[in-house]
Structures are given as C-alpha cells and as structure tokens.
CSV table of C-alpha atoms in Angstrom, one decimal:
chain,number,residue,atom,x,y,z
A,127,UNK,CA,58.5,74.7,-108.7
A,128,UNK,CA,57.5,71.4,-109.1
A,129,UNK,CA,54.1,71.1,-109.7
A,130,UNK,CA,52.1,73.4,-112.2
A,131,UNK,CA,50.0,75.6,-109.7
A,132,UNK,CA,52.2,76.9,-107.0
A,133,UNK,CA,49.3,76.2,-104.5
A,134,UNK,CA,49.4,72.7,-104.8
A,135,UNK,CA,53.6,73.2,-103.7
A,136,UNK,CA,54.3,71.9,-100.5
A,137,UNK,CA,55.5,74.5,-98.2
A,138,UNK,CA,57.5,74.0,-94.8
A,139,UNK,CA,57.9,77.4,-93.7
A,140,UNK,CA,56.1,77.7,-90.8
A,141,UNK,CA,56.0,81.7,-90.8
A,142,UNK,CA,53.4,83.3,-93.6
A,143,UNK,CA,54.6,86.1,-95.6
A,144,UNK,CA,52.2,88.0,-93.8
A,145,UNK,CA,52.0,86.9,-90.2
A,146,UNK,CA,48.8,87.9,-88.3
A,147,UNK,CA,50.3,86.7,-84.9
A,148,UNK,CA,53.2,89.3,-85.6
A,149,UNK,CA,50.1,91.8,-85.1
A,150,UNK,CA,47.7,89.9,-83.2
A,151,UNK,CA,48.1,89.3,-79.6
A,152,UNK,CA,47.2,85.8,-78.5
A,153,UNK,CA,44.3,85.9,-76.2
A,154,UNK,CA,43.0,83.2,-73.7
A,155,UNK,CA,41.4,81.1,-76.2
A,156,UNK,CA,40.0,77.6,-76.6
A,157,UNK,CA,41.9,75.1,-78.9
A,158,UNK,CA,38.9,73.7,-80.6
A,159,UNK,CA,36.6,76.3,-82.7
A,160,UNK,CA,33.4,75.8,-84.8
A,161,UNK,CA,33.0,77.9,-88.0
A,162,UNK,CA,29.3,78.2,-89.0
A,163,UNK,CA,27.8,79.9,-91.9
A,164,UNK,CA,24.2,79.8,-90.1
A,165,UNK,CA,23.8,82.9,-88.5
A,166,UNK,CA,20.4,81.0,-86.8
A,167,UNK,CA,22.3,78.0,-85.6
A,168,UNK,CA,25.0,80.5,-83.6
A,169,UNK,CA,22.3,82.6,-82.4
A,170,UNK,CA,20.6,79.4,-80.9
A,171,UNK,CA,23.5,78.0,-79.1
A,172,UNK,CA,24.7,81.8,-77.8
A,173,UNK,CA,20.7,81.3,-76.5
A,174,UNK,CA,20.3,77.9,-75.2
A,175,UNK,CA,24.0,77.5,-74.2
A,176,UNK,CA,24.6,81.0,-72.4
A,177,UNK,CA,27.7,81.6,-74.7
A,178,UNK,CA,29.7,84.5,-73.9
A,179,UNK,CA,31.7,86.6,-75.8
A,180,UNK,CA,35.2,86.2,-75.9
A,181,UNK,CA,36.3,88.7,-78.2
A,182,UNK,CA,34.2,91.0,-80.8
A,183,UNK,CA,36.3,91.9,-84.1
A,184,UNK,CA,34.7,94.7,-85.7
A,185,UNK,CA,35.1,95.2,-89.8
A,186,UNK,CA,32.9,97.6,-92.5
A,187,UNK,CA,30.0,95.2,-92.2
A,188,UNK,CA,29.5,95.4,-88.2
A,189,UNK,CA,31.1,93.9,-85.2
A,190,UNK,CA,32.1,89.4,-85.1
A,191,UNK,CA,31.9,88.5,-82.6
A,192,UNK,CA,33.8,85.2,-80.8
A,193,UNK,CA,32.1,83.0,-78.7
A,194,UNK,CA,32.9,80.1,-75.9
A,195,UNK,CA,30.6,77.8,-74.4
A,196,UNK,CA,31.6,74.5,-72.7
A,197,UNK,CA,31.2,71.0,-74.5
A,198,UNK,CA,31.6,67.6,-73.2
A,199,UNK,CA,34.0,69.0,-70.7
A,200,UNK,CA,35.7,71.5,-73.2
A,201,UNK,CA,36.1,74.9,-74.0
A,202,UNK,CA,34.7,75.1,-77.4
A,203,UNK,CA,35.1,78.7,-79.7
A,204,UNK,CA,32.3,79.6,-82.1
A,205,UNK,CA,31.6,82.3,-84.5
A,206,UNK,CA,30.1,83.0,-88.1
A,207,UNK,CA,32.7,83.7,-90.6
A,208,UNK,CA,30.4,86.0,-92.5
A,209,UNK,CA,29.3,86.2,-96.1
A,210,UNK,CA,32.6,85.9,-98.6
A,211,UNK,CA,35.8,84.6,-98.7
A,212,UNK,CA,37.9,87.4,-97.7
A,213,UNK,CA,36.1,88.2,-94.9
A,214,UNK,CA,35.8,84.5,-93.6
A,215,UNK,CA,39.6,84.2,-94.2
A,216,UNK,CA,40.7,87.1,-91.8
A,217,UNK,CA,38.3,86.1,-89.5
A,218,UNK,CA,40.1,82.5,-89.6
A,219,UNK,CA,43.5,84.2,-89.5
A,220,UNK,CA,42.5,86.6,-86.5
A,221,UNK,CA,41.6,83.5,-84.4
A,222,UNK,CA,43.9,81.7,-85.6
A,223,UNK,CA,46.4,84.4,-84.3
A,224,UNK,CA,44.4,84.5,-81.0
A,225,UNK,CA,45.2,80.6,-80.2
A,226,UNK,CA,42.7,78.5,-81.7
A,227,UNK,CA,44.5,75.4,-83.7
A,228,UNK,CA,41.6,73.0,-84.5
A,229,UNK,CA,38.6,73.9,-86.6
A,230,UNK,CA,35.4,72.6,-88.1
A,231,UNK,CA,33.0,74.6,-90.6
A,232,UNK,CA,29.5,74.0,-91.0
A,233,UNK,CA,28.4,75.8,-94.0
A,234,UNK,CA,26.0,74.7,-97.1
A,235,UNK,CA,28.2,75.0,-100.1
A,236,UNK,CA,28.4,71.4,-100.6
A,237,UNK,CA,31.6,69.0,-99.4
A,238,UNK,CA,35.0,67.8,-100.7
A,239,UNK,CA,33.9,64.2,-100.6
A,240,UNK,CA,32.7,63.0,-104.4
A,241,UNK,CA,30.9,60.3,-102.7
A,242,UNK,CA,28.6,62.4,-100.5
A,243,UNK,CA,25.3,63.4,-102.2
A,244,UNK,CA,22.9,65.9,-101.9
A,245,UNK,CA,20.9,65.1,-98.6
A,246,UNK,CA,23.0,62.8,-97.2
C-alpha cells in the first residue's frame, strides 16, 4: 500500500469483492440515470412526464421504485436513493447491476467544488 488510506489506492480490478451483478440480473435499462434526493422533484416528473416504472426494489423502509421517461431523445432512469448512505449505496449497486453506467445526483448536502458557494 502506497498511500496512507487504502481508499485513496488505485484499484484495477474490475470485479468487487462482492459483485451485485453476480446476483443481479441485468434488466432492459437506460444508460443514463438521475439520482435525486427530492422525493417532490421525482414525484413531479413521474406526474408531468408520465414516467413508468421499470423496476420496484422493495427494502425494510417500503418499496423504490425505478423510473424511465424519455429526454431529448433518450431513455433516461430516475429514482430517489432514500434517506442514508447504506441504503442509497445498494440502491446504486442494484442499478448499477441492472445496466445503468452513467449517473448524476441531485441532492442538497452541498458539492465537491471549494469554489461553489452557498446559493450559487
């Protein structure tokens, strides 16, 4: 080990110690998904956008479900990740497992950028 936290080691093996995809079944799946933390915003866009449900994971806090519409000419995925990290991250690694590959997360937890400030 290199570095002094073994997260920041760069690692090339492409299968995880626990693979979800070795459980998982890959469904029919858009590439692109959006992760939001607003549980208003994804109920407005299933409204306004006539989203259906692609798949509905169901954990102790109640059923997650997955949702597609269709973007500027793309299948788009969509779902809230729930409240907590562990929760959010097996969501991630279910849809990941299912075939999404590119994400973006909407949250309000703040941003990784030191030059963005509060409001902007």
């Amino acid at each position: 080990m290199n570095k002094k936290f073994p997260i920041l080691e760069y690692d090339s093996t492409r299968i995880a110690f626990i693979e979800p995809s070795k459980v998982i079944a890959p469904l029919d799946m858009p590439e692109f998904c959006v992760i939001c933390f607003f549980k208003d915003a994804i109920d407005k866009v299933v409204t306004e956008h006539n989203a259906k449900v692609l798949v509905t994971d169901y954990w102790e806090d109640g059923p997650h479900p997955i949702y597609e519409i269709q973007y500027c000419d793309k299948r788009l995925a969509f779902f809230h990740p729930g409240v907590g990290a562990p929760l959010a991250a097996g969501l991630l690694e279910k849809v990941i497992a299912y075939g999404c590959r590119k994400f973006m997360v909407c949250g309000g937890c703040g941003v990784l950028d030191k030059h963005m400030t509060v409001g902007s």
